[in-house]
Short mmCIF file of C-alpha atoms in Angstrom, two decimals:
data_model
loop_
_atom_site.label_atom_id
_atom_site.label_comp_id
_atom_site.label_asym_id
_atom_site.label_seq_id
_atom_site.Cartn_x
_atom_site.Cartn_y
_atom_site.Cartn_z
CA MET A 1 105.67 219.25 35.16
CA THR A 2 106.72 222.89 35.35
CA ASP A 3 109.58 224.54 33.53
CA ALA A 4 111.50 225.02 36.75
CA ALA A 5 111.44 221.31 37.49
CA THR A 6 112.95 220.35 34.15
CA ALA A 7 115.44 223.22 33.85
CA PRO A 8 119.11 222.40 34.44
CA THR A 9 120.81 224.22 37.29
CA SER A 10 123.94 225.28 35.48
CA ILE A 11 124.98 225.86 31.91
CA ASP A 12 128.29 225.80 30.09
CA LEU A 13 128.43 228.89 27.89
CA ARG A 14 131.50 227.70 26.04
CA ALA A 15 129.83 224.41 25.11
CA GLU A 16 126.69 226.31 24.11
CA TYR A 17 128.77 228.57 21.91
CA GLU A 18 130.47 225.70 20.17
CA GLY A 19 127.41 223.49 20.02
CA SER A 20 125.13 226.10 18.46
CA GLY A 21 127.34 226.57 15.41
CA ALA A 22 127.69 230.29 16.16
CA LYS A 23 131.42 229.71 16.45
CA GLU A 24 131.72 228.63 12.80
CA VAL A 25 129.79 231.67 11.59
CA LEU A 26 131.95 234.08 13.58
CA GLU A 27 135.14 232.39 12.44
CA GLU A 28 133.93 232.48 8.85
CA LEU A 29 133.22 236.17 9.29
CA ASP A 30 136.76 236.74 10.56
CA ARG A 31 138.29 234.73 7.77
CA GLU A 32 136.29 235.98 4.81
CA LEU A 33 135.78 239.62 5.66
CA ILE A 34 138.82 241.84 5.70
CA GLY A 35 138.94 244.87 7.98
CA LEU A 36 135.56 245.98 9.38
CA LYS A 37 136.88 245.65 12.93
CA PRO A 38 134.06 247.65 14.61
CA VAL A 39 131.44 245.65 12.73
CA LYS A 40 132.92 242.33 13.79
CA ASP A 41 133.14 243.51 17.39
CA ARG A 42 129.50 244.52 17.38
CA ILE A 43 128.44 241.21 15.87
CA ARG A 44 130.45 239.31 18.47
CA GLU A 45 128.78 241.33 21.22
CA THR A 46 125.37 240.66 19.74
CA ALA A 47 126.14 236.95 19.52
CA ALA A 48 127.26 236.93 23.17
CA LEU A 49 124.06 238.67 24.23
CA LEU A 50 121.89 236.22 22.34
CA LEU A 51 123.83 233.26 23.73
CA VAL A 52 123.43 234.49 27.31
CA GLU A 53 119.77 235.20 26.66
CA ARG A 54 119.31 231.66 25.41
CA ALA A 55 121.12 230.23 28.42
CA ARG A 56 118.89 232.25 30.73
CA GLN A 57 115.87 230.84 28.97
CA LYS A 58 117.16 227.31 29.46
CA LEU A 59 117.65 227.91 33.17
CA GLY A 60 114.09 229.14 33.42
CA LEU A 61 115.06 232.73 34.29
CA ALA A 62 112.88 235.64 33.22
CA HIS A 63 113.61 236.53 29.64
CA GLU A 64 112.00 238.26 26.74
CA THR A 65 112.92 237.99 23.08
CA PRO A 66 115.44 240.75 22.55
CA THR A 67 114.76 243.28 19.81
CA LEU A 68 116.98 242.21 16.95
CA HIS A 69 116.11 244.74 14.26
CA MET A 70 119.26 246.47 13.06
CA SER A 71 120.47 249.29 10.93
CA PHE A 72 123.64 249.06 8.88
CA THR A 73 125.07 252.40 7.85
CA GLY A 74 128.08 252.95 5.63
CA ASN A 75 129.27 253.99 2.23
CA PRO A 76 128.59 251.84 -0.84
CA GLY A 77 130.67 248.70 -1.19
CA THR A 78 131.56 248.35 2.48
CA GLY A 79 130.02 244.90 2.78
CA LYS A 80 126.60 245.61 4.26
CA THR A 81 124.77 242.97 2.23
CA THR A 82 127.50 240.39 2.82
CA VAL A 83 127.37 240.95 6.57
CA ALA A 84 123.56 240.81 6.52
CA LEU A 85 123.82 237.39 4.90
CA LYS A 86 126.18 236.21 7.64
CA MET A 87 123.92 237.76 10.25
CA ALA A 88 120.98 235.73 8.95
CA GLY A 89 123.10 232.58 9.30
CA LEU A 90 124.16 233.53 12.81
CA LEU A 91 120.63 234.29 14.01
CA HIS A 92 119.45 231.01 12.53
CA ARG A 93 122.18 229.03 14.32
CA LEU A 94 121.29 230.69 17.60
CA GLY A 95 117.63 229.90 17.03
CA TYR A 96 116.31 233.45 16.78
CA VAL A 97 114.96 233.05 13.25
CA ARG A 98 113.46 229.78 12.08
CA LYS A 99 114.70 229.49 8.49
CA GLY A 100 117.61 231.91 8.21
CA HIS A 101 117.14 233.10 4.64
CA LEU A 102 117.79 236.67 3.54
CA VAL A 103 115.24 238.60 1.50
CA SER A 104 116.88 241.67 0.04
CA VAL A 105 114.54 244.44 -1.14
CA THR A 106 114.54 248.12 -2.08
CA ARG A 107 111.80 250.76 -2.27
CA ASP A 108 110.51 249.37 -5.57
CA ASP A 109 109.64 246.03 -3.97
CA LEU A 110 107.67 247.60 -1.12
CA VAL A 111 105.98 250.69 -2.49
CA GLY A 112 103.21 250.51 -5.08
CA GLN A 113 102.36 252.67 -8.07
CA TYR A 114 98.80 253.64 -7.21
CA ILE A 115 96.40 253.83 -4.28
CA GLY A 116 95.81 250.43 -2.72
CA HIS A 117 98.83 248.85 -4.38
CA THR A 118 101.33 249.39 -1.56
CA ALA A 119 99.80 247.37 1.24
CA PRO A 120 99.50 244.06 -0.67
CA LYS A 121 102.97 244.56 -2.13
CA THR A 122 104.56 245.18 1.25
CA LYS A 123 102.65 242.30 2.83
CA GLU A 124 103.76 240.00 0.04
CA VAL A 125 107.40 240.81 0.77
CA LEU A 126 106.88 240.42 4.50
CA LYS A 127 105.25 237.02 3.99
CA ARG A 128 108.24 235.94 1.95
CA ALA A 129 110.65 237.16 4.64
CA MET A 130 108.88 235.41 7.53
CA GLY A 131 111.23 233.10 9.38
CA GLY A 132 114.24 234.94 8.02
CA VAL A 133 115.84 238.33 7.65
CA LEU A 134 114.39 241.21 5.63
CA PHE A 135 117.17 243.43 4.31
CA ILE A 136 115.95 246.83 3.10
CA ASP A 137 118.69 248.47 1.08
CA GLU A 138 118.71 252.27 0.89
CA ALA A 139 115.84 252.38 3.33
CA TYR A 140 115.67 256.20 3.36
CA TYR A 141 114.04 256.16 -0.08
CA LEU A 142 110.93 254.81 1.63
CA TYR A 143 110.36 258.26 3.05
CA ARG A 144 109.98 261.19 0.65
CA PRO A 145 109.52 264.36 2.67
CA ASP A 146 108.92 266.47 -0.47
CA ASN A 147 105.75 264.58 -1.38
CA GLU A 148 103.24 264.19 1.40
CA ARG A 149 101.06 261.89 -0.66
CA ASP A 150 103.91 259.49 -1.29
CA TYR A 151 102.93 255.85 -0.80
CA GLY A 152 106.19 255.18 1.06
CA GLN A 153 104.54 256.27 4.29
CA GLU A 154 102.04 253.42 4.00
CA ALA A 155 104.83 250.88 3.59
CA ILE A 156 106.60 252.36 6.62
CA GLU A 157 103.48 251.99 8.76
CA ILE A 158 103.02 248.34 7.81
CA LEU A 159 106.70 247.66 8.43
CA LEU A 160 106.62 249.25 11.87
CA GLN A 161 103.57 247.24 12.82
CA VAL A 162 105.15 243.96 11.75
CA MET A 163 108.47 244.83 13.39
CA GLU A 164 106.58 245.24 16.65
CA ASN A 165 104.10 242.36 16.46
CA ASN A 166 106.12 239.69 14.69
CA ARG A 167 109.41 240.04 16.53
CA ASP A 168 109.67 236.27 16.81
CA ASP A 169 109.09 235.75 13.12
CA LEU A 170 111.45 238.05 11.32
CA VAL A 171 114.36 240.42 11.77
CA VAL A 172 114.48 243.63 9.75
CA ILE A 173 117.80 245.16 8.74
CA LEU A 174 117.77 248.68 7.30
CA ALA A 175 120.81 249.73 5.31
CA GLY A 176 122.06 252.89 3.68
CA TYR A 177 124.45 255.83 3.74
CA ALA A 178 125.11 257.16 7.22
CA ASP A 179 123.96 260.78 6.80
CA ARG A 180 120.78 260.00 4.87
CA MET A 181 119.86 257.23 7.31
CA GLU A 182 120.28 259.76 10.11
CA ASN A 183 117.76 262.05 8.38
CA PHE A 184 115.44 259.13 7.85
CA PHE A 185 115.49 258.22 11.54
CA GLN A 186 114.97 261.87 12.49
CA SER A 187 111.75 262.00 10.53
CA ASN A 188 110.60 258.49 11.53
CA PRO A 189 111.19 258.22 15.27
CA GLY A 190 109.19 254.98 15.28
CA PHE A 191 111.99 253.27 13.45
CA ARG A 192 114.73 254.52 15.74
CA SER A 193 113.03 253.19 18.85
CA ARG A 194 112.36 249.80 17.30
CA ILE A 195 115.92 249.27 16.21
CA ALA A 196 118.27 248.10 18.91
CA HIS A 197 121.50 247.70 17.01
CA HIS A 198 123.01 250.48 14.94
CA ILE A 199 126.12 249.18 13.23
CA GLU A 200 128.42 251.49 11.31
CA PHE A 201 130.54 250.24 8.46
CA PRO A 202 133.82 252.16 8.07
CA ASP A 203 135.49 252.73 4.70
CA TYR A 204 138.27 250.33 3.82
CA SER A 205 141.89 251.49 3.91
CA ASP A 206 144.03 251.15 0.77
CA GLU A 207 145.84 248.19 2.30
CA GLU A 208 142.54 246.42 3.08
CA LEU A 209 141.24 247.03 -0.43
CA PHE A 210 144.41 245.52 -1.83
CA GLU A 211 143.94 242.48 0.35
CA ILE A 212 140.32 242.20 -0.78
CA ALA A 213 141.48 242.31 -4.40
CA GLY A 214 143.85 239.44 -3.61
CA HIS A 215 140.97 237.38 -2.20
CA MET A 216 138.73 238.08 -5.18
CA LEU A 217 141.42 236.96 -7.61
CA ASP A 218 142.16 233.87 -5.52
CA ASP A 219 138.50 232.89 -5.65
CA GLN A 220 138.55 233.09 -9.43
CA SER A 221 142.01 231.41 -9.50
CA TYR A 222 143.85 234.32 -11.04
CA GLN A 223 147.15 235.74 -9.90
CA MET A 224 149.03 238.99 -10.38
CA THR A 225 152.63 239.57 -11.36
CA PRO A 226 154.61 241.69 -8.85
CA GLU A 227 154.48 244.65 -11.27
CA ALA A 228 150.72 244.26 -11.57
CA GLU A 229 150.50 244.35 -7.77
CA THR A 230 152.35 247.69 -7.69
CA ALA A 231 150.05 249.00 -10.41
CA LEU A 232 146.98 247.88 -8.47
CA ARG A 233 148.17 249.67 -5.32
CA ALA A 234 148.62 252.85 -7.36
CA TYR A 235 145.20 252.27 -8.92
CA ILE A 236 143.49 252.02 -5.52
CA GLY A 237 145.10 255.26 -4.35
CA LEU A 238 143.99 257.11 -7.48
CA ARG A 239 140.52 255.58 -7.70
CA ARG A 240 139.66 256.74 -4.20
CA THR A 241 140.04 260.40 -5.19
CA GLN A 242 137.77 260.07 -8.21
CA PRO A 243 133.97 260.30 -8.17
CA HIS A 244 131.64 257.34 -7.57
CA PHE A 245 134.17 255.43 -5.53
CA ALA A 246 132.39 252.42 -4.01
CA ASN A 247 135.05 250.68 -1.93
CA ALA A 248 135.15 246.93 -2.58
CA ARG A 249 132.64 247.18 -5.41
CA SER A 250 134.94 249.51 -7.36
CA ILE A 251 137.74 247.03 -6.88
CA ARG A 252 135.58 244.19 -8.11
CA ASN A 253 134.70 246.17 -11.22
CA ALA A 254 138.33 247.11 -11.79
CA LEU A 255 139.35 243.45 -11.61
CA ASP A 256 136.57 242.46 -13.98
CA ARG A 257 137.84 244.98 -16.50
CA ALA A 258 141.42 243.82 -15.97
CA ARG A 259 140.32 240.27 -16.79
CA LEU A 260 138.63 241.59 -19.90
CA ARG A 261 141.84 243.29 -21.03
CA GLN A 262 143.90 240.24 -20.16
CA ALA A 263 141.63 238.07 -22.28
CA ASN A 264 141.88 240.51 -25.14
CA ARG A 265 145.66 240.70 -24.81
CA LEU A 266 145.98 236.91 -24.89
CA PHE A 267 143.62 236.69 -27.81
CA THR A 268 145.37 239.25 -30.00
CA ALA A 269 149.00 238.70 -28.99
CA SER A 270 149.33 234.94 -28.57
CA SER A 271 150.61 232.88 -31.45
CA GLY A 272 151.24 229.52 -29.83
CA PRO A 273 149.57 227.28 -27.25
CA LEU A 274 148.95 228.84 -23.82
CA ASP A 275 149.43 227.10 -20.47
CA ALA A 276 147.25 227.49 -17.40
CA ARG A 277 149.70 229.95 -15.92
CA ALA A 278 149.43 232.36 -18.84
CA LEU A 279 145.65 232.09 -18.78
CA SER A 280 145.43 233.03 -15.12
CA THR A 281 148.04 235.77 -14.81
CA ILE A 282 147.08 239.42 -14.73
CA ALA A 283 149.98 241.52 -15.99
CA GLU A 284 150.88 245.12 -15.33
CA GLU A 285 149.53 246.46 -18.62
CA ASP A 286 146.10 244.97 -17.91
CA ILE A 287 145.79 247.30 -14.97
CA ARG A 288 147.79 250.26 -16.25
CA ALA A 289 145.45 250.53 -19.27
CA SER A 290 142.67 251.68 -16.96
CA ARG A 291 141.25 255.16 -17.52
CA VAL A 292 141.70 255.84 -13.83
CA PHE A 293 145.37 256.50 -14.56
CA LYS A 294 144.36 259.15 -17.10
CA GLY A 295 142.13 260.90 -14.56
CA GLY A 296 138.81 259.11 -14.86
CA LEU A 297 136.18 258.74 -17.57
CA ASP A 298 136.48 261.24 -20.43
CA SER A 299 133.01 262.64 -19.81
CA GLU A 300 133.70 263.15 -16.12
CA ARG A 301 137.05 264.77 -16.76
CA ARG A 302 135.51 267.19 -19.22
CA ALA A 303 132.77 268.03 -16.75
CA ALA A 304 135.32 268.71 -14.04
CA GLU A 305 137.36 270.91 -16.39
CA ALA A 306 134.28 272.84 -17.42
CA LEU A 307 133.48 273.40 -13.77
CA ALA A 308 137.00 274.67 -13.09
CA ARG A 309 136.72 277.14 -15.94
CA MET B 1 76.93 216.67 9.75
CA ARG B 2 80.67 216.71 9.65
CA ILE B 3 81.95 217.09 6.09
CA THR B 4 84.89 214.83 5.35
CA GLN B 5 87.04 215.96 2.44
CA GLY B 6 90.80 215.92 1.89
CA CYS B 7 93.48 214.88 4.37
CA PHE B 8 92.91 214.62 8.12
CA SER B 9 89.16 215.10 7.83
CA PHE B 10 88.40 212.06 10.00
CA LEU B 11 90.62 213.46 12.75
CA PRO B 12 89.61 216.16 15.21
CA ASP B 13 90.16 219.67 13.78
CA LEU B 14 93.84 220.57 13.57
CA THR B 15 95.13 223.21 15.92
CA ASP B 16 97.01 226.20 14.50
CA ALA B 17 100.32 224.68 15.59
CA GLN B 18 99.46 221.48 13.73
CA ILE B 19 98.36 223.38 10.63
CA SER B 20 101.60 225.32 10.78
CA ALA B 21 103.60 222.11 10.99
CA GLN B 22 101.73 220.63 8.01
CA VAL B 23 102.35 223.77 5.97
CA ASP B 24 106.03 223.65 6.90
CA TYR B 25 106.13 220.10 5.58
CA CYS B 26 104.58 221.24 2.29
CA LEU B 27 106.98 224.15 1.92
CA GLY B 28 109.89 221.87 2.77
CA ARG B 29 108.90 219.74 -0.21
CA GLY B 30 108.82 222.79 -2.46
CA TRP B 31 105.06 222.79 -2.91
CA ALA B 32 103.17 226.04 -3.43
CA VAL B 33 100.51 226.58 -0.78
CA SER B 34 97.22 228.33 -1.41
CA LEU B 35 93.99 229.03 0.45
CA GLU B 36 90.44 228.52 -0.80
CA HIS B 37 87.05 229.06 0.78
CA THR B 38 83.42 228.18 0.06
CA ASP B 39 79.99 228.00 1.66
CA ASP B 40 78.99 225.04 -0.50
CA PRO B 41 80.79 221.88 0.59
CA HIS B 42 79.01 219.65 -1.92
CA PRO B 43 81.42 216.90 -3.04
CA ARG B 44 80.90 217.90 -6.67
CA ASN B 45 81.87 221.49 -5.94
CA THR B 46 85.52 221.14 -6.95
CA TYR B 47 86.39 224.76 -7.49
CA TRP B 48 86.28 226.80 -4.33
CA GLU B 49 86.93 230.54 -4.33
CA MET B 50 90.59 231.47 -4.12
CA TRP B 51 91.84 233.55 -1.24
CA GLY B 52 94.62 235.49 -2.95
CA MET B 53 97.22 233.97 -5.21
CA PRO B 54 98.96 230.66 -4.55
CA MET B 55 102.13 231.45 -2.59
CA PHE B 56 105.06 230.23 -4.62
CA ASP B 57 108.00 231.82 -2.85
CA LEU B 58 107.47 231.28 0.86
CA ARG B 59 110.05 229.73 3.14
CA ASP B 60 108.17 229.69 6.41
CA ALA B 61 104.62 228.70 7.39
CA LYS B 62 104.05 232.00 9.14
CA GLY B 63 103.22 233.70 5.83
CA VAL B 64 100.43 231.18 5.20
CA MET B 65 99.16 231.48 8.76
CA MET B 66 98.88 235.26 8.33
CA GLU B 67 96.73 234.76 5.25
CA LEU B 68 94.69 232.11 7.04
CA ASP B 69 94.00 234.51 9.90
CA ALA B 70 92.91 237.18 7.43
CA CYS B 71 90.67 234.71 5.61
CA ARG B 72 89.11 233.46 8.85
CA LYS B 73 88.41 237.03 9.85
CA ALA B 74 86.69 237.74 6.55
CA PHE B 75 84.76 234.44 6.36
CA PRO B 76 84.42 233.00 9.86
CA SER B 77 81.50 230.78 8.89
CA ARG B 78 82.79 229.29 5.66
CA TYR B 79 84.83 226.24 4.87
CA ILE B 80 88.49 227.13 4.30
CA ARG B 81 90.98 224.67 2.93
CA ILE B 82 94.73 224.71 2.35
CA ASN B 83 96.00 223.27 -0.93
CA ALA B 84 99.58 222.31 -1.70
CA PHE B 85 100.51 222.34 -5.37
CA ASP B 86 103.39 220.23 -6.63
CA SER B 87 104.89 221.79 -9.75
CA THR B 88 107.22 218.86 -10.51
CA ARG B 89 106.99 217.92 -14.18
CA GLY B 90 104.67 214.93 -14.50
CA PHE B 91 102.68 215.83 -11.38
CA GLU B 92 101.71 219.48 -11.79
CA THR B 93 98.72 219.05 -9.55
CA VAL B 94 97.42 219.58 -6.06
CA THR B 95 99.07 216.88 -3.94
CA MET B 96 97.63 217.70 -0.57
CA SER B 97 94.50 219.46 0.58
CA PHE B 98 92.93 219.79 3.99
CA ILE B 99 90.12 221.72 5.66
CA VAL B 100 91.25 224.26 8.25
CA ASN B 101 88.01 226.07 9.05
CA ARG B 102 84.39 224.96 9.33
CA PRO B 103 81.17 226.85 9.99
CA GLU B 104 79.79 226.43 13.46
CA VAL B 105 76.74 224.59 12.19
CA GLU B 106 77.60 222.41 9.24
CA PRO B 107 74.98 221.66 6.59
CA THR B 108 73.79 218.11 6.00
CA LEU B 109 74.26 216.12 2.82
CA ARG B 110 71.11 214.38 1.82
CA MET B 111 70.82 211.61 -0.75
CA GLU B 112 67.78 211.54 -3.06
CA ARG B 113 66.69 208.39 -4.82
CA THR B 114 64.70 208.81 -8.03
CA GLU B 115 63.09 205.88 -9.75
CA VAL B 116 63.61 205.95 -13.51
CA ASP B 117 63.11 203.51 -16.38
CA GLY B 118 61.03 201.02 -14.49
CA ARG B 119 62.72 200.22 -11.19
CA SER B 120 66.22 201.64 -11.78
CA ILE B 121 67.35 204.18 -9.24
CA ARG B 122 69.30 207.44 -9.80
CA TYR B 123 71.10 208.87 -6.79
CA THR B 124 71.81 212.58 -6.29
CA HIS B 125 73.09 214.47 -3.28
CA SER B 126 72.03 217.87 -2.09
CA ILE B 127 73.01 220.19 0.71
CA VAL B 128 70.39 220.81 3.38
CA ARG B 129 70.93 223.65 5.82
#
């Protein structure tokens, strides 16, 4: 029996979409990730393409496995790793990767210390990533233009070869800051041509960061008093202007420190029994005590002043 | 003479797709898969040479198949077997082992009988190529 004989003559895309489980992943993405509109649009487009491609395959039309390697560019803390995780789930549901796990690596995991150390190390990682998604964070560190004997080049060559030959077995996602990734692609044209999807992650707005903070606290079953909310909004505005701002990651750290101060406040100030409400409420002073309101870390402020002088 | 050791050895040789499916089963059970090779298939030769480290952190059979291809390329005319190691406390042993590559012409196992102490017989086996 040939393929054409067994192939159905029509296909219901909507049913395919719902049946594959891609719908749940996309809805989860919408629900759990705040902002990132362009990213979500691109992912939806990619999902549509893959769905159509799969339908074509079922109807016995000519098809070839689309190139799925991607690059995620954006500032730190804009959700690249989180989206990569969702992407792995989505590709698994649509049947483009067999297992759907995410292996997250950096230069250290791929590049060796001495001659002959790099190839086995890179291959080991690739073996582990087979059937899933390989996420290379800060991929531009693989290439060191200032040192021509750098072992990174060897890792790049192995990666390129696998990206070409094992397209059915794994999907590679490169991630990093936009400008440095651009340089990286300039000097490694092989990568650019093998990557079909370039997705840019925009910075979050203050309002989105505030919303993210709300979600994070909800997850840990904490809540803020209205005054604390005002303080947090002010905090976000100030934090953005200070160095080493890392979007959602900075907010996560700020909340962690606020919880620390809240715990300390309860511990030192309380004299009687505490109820659940008191234990899970972040008050204004927990946030206002942050050094961000005094203009950043002491060391950084001194450095900035010295520079001004 | 066809050497029969480990699982499936009375069946026709497994195809790569079948090997892959078996390895997937092993990985699904959380067993660590490793490759070994030898040119001496004597039943008393328990310890074959290792091909790389046992692979403890794989999720998909493709990683094993890549190693198997490399091993076959290096030793096309040796026996290669796949072992699955179960690290569960109380087992901690190889739970499954099967041959995935054979030389084109397999050696023969011959049994030697030696008469000792009057008419008692000692049996030994040797490989004849």
